[in-house]
PDB file of C-alpha atoms in Angstrom:
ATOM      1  CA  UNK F1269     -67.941  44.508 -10.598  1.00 91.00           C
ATOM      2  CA  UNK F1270     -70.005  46.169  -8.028  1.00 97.00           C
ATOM      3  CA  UNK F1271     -69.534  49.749  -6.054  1.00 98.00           C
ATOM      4  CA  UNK F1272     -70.726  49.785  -2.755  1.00 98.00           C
ATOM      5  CA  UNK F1273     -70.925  52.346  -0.150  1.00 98.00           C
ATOM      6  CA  UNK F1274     -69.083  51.413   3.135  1.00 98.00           C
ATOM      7  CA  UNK F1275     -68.245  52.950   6.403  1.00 97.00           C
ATOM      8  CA  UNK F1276     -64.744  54.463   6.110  1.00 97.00           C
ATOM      9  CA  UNK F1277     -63.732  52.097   9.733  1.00 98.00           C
ATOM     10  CA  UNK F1278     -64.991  48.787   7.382  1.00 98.00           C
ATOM     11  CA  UNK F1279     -62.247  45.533   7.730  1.00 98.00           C
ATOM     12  CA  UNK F1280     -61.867  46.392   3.717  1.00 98.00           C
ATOM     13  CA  UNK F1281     -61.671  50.119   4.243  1.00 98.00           C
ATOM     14  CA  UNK F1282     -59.009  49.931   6.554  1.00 97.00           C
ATOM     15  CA  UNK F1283     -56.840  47.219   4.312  1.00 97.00           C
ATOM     16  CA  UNK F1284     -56.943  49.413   1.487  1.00 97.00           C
ATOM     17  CA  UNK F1285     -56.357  52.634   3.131  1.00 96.00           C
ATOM     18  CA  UNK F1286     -53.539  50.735   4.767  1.00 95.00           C
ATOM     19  CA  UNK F1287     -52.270  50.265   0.535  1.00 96.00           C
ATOM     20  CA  UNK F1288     -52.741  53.596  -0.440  1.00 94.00           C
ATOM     21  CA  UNK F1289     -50.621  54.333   2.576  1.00 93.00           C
ATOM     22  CA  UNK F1290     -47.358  52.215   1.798  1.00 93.00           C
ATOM     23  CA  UNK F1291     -47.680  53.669  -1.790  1.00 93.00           C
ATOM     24  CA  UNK F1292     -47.749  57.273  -0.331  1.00 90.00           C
ATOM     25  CA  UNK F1293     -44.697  56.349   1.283  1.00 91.00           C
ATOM     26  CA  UNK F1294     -43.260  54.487  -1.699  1.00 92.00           C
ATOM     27  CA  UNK F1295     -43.657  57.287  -4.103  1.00 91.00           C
ATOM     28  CA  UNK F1296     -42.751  60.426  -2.013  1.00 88.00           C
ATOM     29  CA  UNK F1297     -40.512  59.026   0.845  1.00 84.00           C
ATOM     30  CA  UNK F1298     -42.323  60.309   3.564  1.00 77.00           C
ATOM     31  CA  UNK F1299     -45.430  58.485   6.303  1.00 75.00           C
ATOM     32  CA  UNK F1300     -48.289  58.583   3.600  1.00 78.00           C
ATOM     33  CA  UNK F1301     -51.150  61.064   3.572  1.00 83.00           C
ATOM     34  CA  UNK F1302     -51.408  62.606   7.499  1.00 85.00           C
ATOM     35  CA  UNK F1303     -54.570  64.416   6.637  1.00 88.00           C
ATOM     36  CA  UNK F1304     -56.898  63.570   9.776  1.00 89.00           C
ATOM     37  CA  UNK F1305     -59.774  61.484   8.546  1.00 94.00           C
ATOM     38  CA  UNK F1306     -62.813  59.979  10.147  1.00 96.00           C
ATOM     39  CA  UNK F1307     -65.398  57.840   9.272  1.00 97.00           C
ATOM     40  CA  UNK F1308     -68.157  60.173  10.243  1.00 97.00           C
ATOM     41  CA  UNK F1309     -66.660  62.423   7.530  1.00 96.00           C
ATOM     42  CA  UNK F1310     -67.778  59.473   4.943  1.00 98.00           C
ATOM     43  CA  UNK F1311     -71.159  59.872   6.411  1.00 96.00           C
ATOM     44  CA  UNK F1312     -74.015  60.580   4.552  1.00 95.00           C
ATOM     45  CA  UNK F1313     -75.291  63.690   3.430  1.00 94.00           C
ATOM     46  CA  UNK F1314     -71.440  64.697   4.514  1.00 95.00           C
ATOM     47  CA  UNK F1315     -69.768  62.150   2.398  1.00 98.00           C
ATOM     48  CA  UNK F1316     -69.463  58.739   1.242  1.00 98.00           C
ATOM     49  CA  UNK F1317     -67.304  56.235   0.965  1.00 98.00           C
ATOM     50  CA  UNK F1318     -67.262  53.637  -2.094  1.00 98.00           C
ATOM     51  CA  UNK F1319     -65.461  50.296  -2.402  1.00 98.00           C
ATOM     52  CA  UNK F1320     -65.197  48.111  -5.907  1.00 98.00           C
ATOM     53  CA  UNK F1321     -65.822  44.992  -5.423  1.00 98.00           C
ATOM     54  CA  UNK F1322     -65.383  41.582  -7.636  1.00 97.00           C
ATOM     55  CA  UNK F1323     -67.320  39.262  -5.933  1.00 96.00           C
ATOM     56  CA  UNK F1324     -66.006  39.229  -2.241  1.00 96.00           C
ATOM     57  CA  UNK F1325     -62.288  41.000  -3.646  1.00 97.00           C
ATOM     58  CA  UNK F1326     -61.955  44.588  -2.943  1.00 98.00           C
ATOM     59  CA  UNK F1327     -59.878  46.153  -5.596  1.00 98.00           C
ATOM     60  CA  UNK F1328     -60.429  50.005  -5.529  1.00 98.00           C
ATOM     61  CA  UNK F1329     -61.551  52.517  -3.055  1.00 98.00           C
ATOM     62  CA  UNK F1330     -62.518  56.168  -2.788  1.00 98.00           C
ATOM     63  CA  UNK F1331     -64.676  58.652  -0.973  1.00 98.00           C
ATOM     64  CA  UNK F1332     -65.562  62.642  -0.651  1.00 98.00           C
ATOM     65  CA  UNK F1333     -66.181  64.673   2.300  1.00 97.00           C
ATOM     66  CA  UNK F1334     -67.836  68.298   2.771  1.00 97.00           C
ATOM     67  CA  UNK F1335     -65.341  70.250   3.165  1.00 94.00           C
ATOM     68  CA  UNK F1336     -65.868  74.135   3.332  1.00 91.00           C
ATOM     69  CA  UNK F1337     -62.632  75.686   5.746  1.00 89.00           C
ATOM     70  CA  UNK F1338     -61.854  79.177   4.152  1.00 89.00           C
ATOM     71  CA  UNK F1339     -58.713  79.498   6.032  1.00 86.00           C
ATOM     72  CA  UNK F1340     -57.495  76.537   4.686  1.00 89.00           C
ATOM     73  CA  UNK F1341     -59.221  78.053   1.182  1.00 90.00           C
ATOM     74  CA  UNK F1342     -62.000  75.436   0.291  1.00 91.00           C
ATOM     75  CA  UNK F1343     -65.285  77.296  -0.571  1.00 92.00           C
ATOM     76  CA  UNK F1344     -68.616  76.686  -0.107  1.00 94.00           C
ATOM     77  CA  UNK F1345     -70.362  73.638  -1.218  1.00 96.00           C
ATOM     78  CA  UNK F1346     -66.634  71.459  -1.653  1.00 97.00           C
ATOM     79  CA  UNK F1347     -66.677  68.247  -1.552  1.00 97.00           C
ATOM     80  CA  UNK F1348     -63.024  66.468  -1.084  1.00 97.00           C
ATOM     81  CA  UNK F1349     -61.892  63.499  -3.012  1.00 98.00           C
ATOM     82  CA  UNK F1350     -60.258  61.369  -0.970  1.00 96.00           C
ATOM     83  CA  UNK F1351     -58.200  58.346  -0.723  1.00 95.00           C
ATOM     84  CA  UNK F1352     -58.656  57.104  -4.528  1.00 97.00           C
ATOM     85  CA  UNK F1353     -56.992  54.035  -4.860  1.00 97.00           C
ATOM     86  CA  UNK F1354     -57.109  50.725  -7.197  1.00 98.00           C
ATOM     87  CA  UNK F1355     -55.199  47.766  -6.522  1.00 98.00           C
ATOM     88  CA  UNK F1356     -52.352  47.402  -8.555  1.00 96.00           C
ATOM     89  CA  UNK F1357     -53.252  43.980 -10.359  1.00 97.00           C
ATOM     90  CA  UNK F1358     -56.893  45.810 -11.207  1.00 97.00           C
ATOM     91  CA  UNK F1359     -55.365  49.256 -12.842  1.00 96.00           C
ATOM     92  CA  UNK F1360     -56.065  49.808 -16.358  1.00 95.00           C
ATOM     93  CA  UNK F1361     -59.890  48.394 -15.899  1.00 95.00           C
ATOM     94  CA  UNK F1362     -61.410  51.752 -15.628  1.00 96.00           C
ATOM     95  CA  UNK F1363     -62.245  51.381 -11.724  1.00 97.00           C
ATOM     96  CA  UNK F1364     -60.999  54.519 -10.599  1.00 97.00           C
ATOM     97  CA  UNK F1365     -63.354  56.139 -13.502  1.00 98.00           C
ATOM     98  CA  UNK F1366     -66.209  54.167 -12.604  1.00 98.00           C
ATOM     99  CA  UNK F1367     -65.772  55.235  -8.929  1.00 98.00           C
ATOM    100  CA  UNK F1368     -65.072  58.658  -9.754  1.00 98.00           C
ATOM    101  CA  UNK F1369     -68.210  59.433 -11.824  1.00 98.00           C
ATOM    102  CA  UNK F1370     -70.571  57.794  -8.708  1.00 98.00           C
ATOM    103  CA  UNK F1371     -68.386  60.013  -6.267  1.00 98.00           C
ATOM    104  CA  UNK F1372     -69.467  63.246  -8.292  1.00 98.00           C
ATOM    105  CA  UNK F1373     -72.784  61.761  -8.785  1.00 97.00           C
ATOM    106  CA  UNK F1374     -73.775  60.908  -4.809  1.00 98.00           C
ATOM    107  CA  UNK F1375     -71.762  64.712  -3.816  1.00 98.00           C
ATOM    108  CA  UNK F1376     -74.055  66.498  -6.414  1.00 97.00           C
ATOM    109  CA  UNK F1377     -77.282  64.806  -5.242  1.00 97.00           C
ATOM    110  CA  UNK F1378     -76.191  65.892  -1.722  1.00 97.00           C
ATOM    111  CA  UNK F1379     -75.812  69.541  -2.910  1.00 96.00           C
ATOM    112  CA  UNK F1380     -72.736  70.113  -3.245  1.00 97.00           C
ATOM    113  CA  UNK F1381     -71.068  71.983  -5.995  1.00 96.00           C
ATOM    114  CA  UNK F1382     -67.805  71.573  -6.367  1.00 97.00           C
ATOM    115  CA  UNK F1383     -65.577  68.408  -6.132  1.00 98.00           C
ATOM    116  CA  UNK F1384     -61.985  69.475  -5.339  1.00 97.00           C
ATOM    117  CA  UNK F1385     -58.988  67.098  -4.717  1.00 96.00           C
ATOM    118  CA  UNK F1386     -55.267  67.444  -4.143  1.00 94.00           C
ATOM    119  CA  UNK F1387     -52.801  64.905  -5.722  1.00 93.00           C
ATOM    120  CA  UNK F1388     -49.123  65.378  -6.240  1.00 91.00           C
ATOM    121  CA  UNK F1389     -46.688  65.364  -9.107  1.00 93.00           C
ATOM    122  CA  UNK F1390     -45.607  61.487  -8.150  1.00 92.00           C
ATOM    123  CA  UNK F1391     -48.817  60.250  -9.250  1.00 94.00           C
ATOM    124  CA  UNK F1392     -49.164  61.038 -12.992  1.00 95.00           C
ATOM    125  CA  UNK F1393     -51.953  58.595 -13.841  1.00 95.00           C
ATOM    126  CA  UNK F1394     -54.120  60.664 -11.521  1.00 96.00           C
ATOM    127  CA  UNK F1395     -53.283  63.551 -12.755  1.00 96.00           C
ATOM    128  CA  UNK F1396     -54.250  62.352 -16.454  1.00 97.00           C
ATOM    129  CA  UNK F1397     -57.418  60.434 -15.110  1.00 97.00           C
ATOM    130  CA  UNK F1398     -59.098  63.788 -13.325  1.00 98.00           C
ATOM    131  CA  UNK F1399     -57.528  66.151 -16.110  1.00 98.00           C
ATOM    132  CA  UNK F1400     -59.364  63.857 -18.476  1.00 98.00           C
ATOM    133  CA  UNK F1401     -62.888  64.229 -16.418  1.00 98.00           C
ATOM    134  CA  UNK F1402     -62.718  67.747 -16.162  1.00 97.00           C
ATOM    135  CA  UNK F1403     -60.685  68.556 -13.515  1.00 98.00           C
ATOM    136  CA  UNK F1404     -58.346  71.901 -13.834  1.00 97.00           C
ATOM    137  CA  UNK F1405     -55.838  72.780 -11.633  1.00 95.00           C
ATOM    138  CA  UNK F1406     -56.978  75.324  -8.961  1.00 95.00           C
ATOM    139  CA  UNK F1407     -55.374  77.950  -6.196  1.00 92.00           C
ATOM    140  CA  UNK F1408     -54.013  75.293  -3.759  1.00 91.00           C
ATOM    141  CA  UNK F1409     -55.601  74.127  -0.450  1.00 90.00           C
ATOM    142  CA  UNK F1410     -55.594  71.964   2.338  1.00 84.00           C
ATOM    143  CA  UNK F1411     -52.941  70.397   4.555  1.00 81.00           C
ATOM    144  CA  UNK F1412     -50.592  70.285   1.254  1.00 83.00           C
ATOM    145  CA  UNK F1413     -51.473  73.489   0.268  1.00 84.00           C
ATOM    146  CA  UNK F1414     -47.488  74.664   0.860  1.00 82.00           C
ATOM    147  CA  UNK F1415     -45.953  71.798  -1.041  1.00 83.00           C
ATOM    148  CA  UNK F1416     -44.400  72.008  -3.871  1.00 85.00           C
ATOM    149  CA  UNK F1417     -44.863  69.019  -5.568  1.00 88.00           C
ATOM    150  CA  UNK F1418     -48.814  68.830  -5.084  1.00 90.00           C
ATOM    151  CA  UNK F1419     -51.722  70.012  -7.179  1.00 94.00           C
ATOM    152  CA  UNK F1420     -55.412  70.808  -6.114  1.00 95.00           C
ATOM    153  CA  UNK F1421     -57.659  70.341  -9.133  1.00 96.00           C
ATOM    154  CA  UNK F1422     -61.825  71.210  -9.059  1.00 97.00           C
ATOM    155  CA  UNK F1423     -64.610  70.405 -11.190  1.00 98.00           C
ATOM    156  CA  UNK F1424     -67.639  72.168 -11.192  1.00 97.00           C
ATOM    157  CA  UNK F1425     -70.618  69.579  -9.885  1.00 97.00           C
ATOM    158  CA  UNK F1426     -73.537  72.039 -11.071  1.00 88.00           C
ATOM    159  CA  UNK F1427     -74.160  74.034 -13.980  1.00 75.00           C
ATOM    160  CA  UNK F1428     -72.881  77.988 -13.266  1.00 64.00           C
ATOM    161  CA  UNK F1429     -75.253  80.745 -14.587  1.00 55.00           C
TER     162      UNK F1429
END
């Protein structure tokens, strides 16, 4: 298994973000995520954006982007999980971990210091997965900040004095 760093407009990029999008749909009846996303977001020191690969496959995706709009109440030094997704066939293998802990890795080296992410109440094995890396739920932001059903979680990225 390898993790690599693609652009977020890659040919396996867009395949799996087209996945994550039908299972959006599928578990909360609506278009998938409509947060605006671009691949200069994913762009080094601003972001990145991380494909698993085995061999030539790509099974699991996810990236984070700086993200610091008070009015839509991030904070200073955020950086935004987004689109986390494994392949079905590949769950239970410990890819979205293994992506997860070089996500927080690459946003800490870039000097950020916070990772925050928004999930919803249809997706219980992410809610377990960042609960169990040290995620707590947080005052709610972003685009979904006025749903009901989703949950904005942080985890502090540096040490606080």
């Amino acid at each position: 298994m390898e993790i690599r760093p693609v652009r977020y407009d890659h040919p396996d990029a867009v395949a799996l973000d087209a996945l994550v999008q039908q299972e959006y749909a599928w578990r909360y009846g609506d278009e998938g995520d409509i947060t605006p996303l671009t691949p200069e977001m994913f762009t080094p020191p601003h972001g990145t954006y991380l494909i698993a690969y085995d061999g030539a496959r790509p099974l699991a995706t996810g990236g984070w982007r700086c993200q610091e709009d008070a009015a839509e109440g991030y904070a200073a030094g955020d950086a935004e999980i987004k689109r986390m997704f494994v392949l079905p066939e590949a769950r239970g293998r410990g890819l979205a971990r293994r992506i997860l802990a070089v996500l927080e890795a690459d946003a800490r080296a870039a000097g950020r210091s916070r990772m925050v992410l928004e999930t919803g109440i249809k997706q219980p094995e992410a809610l377990e997965l960042y609960a169990s890396s040290g995620y707590v739920l947080v005052e709610k932001f972003g685009l979904y900040r006025t749903y009901e059903d989703s949950r904005c979680m942080a985890k502090a990225l540096v040490a606080e004095d």
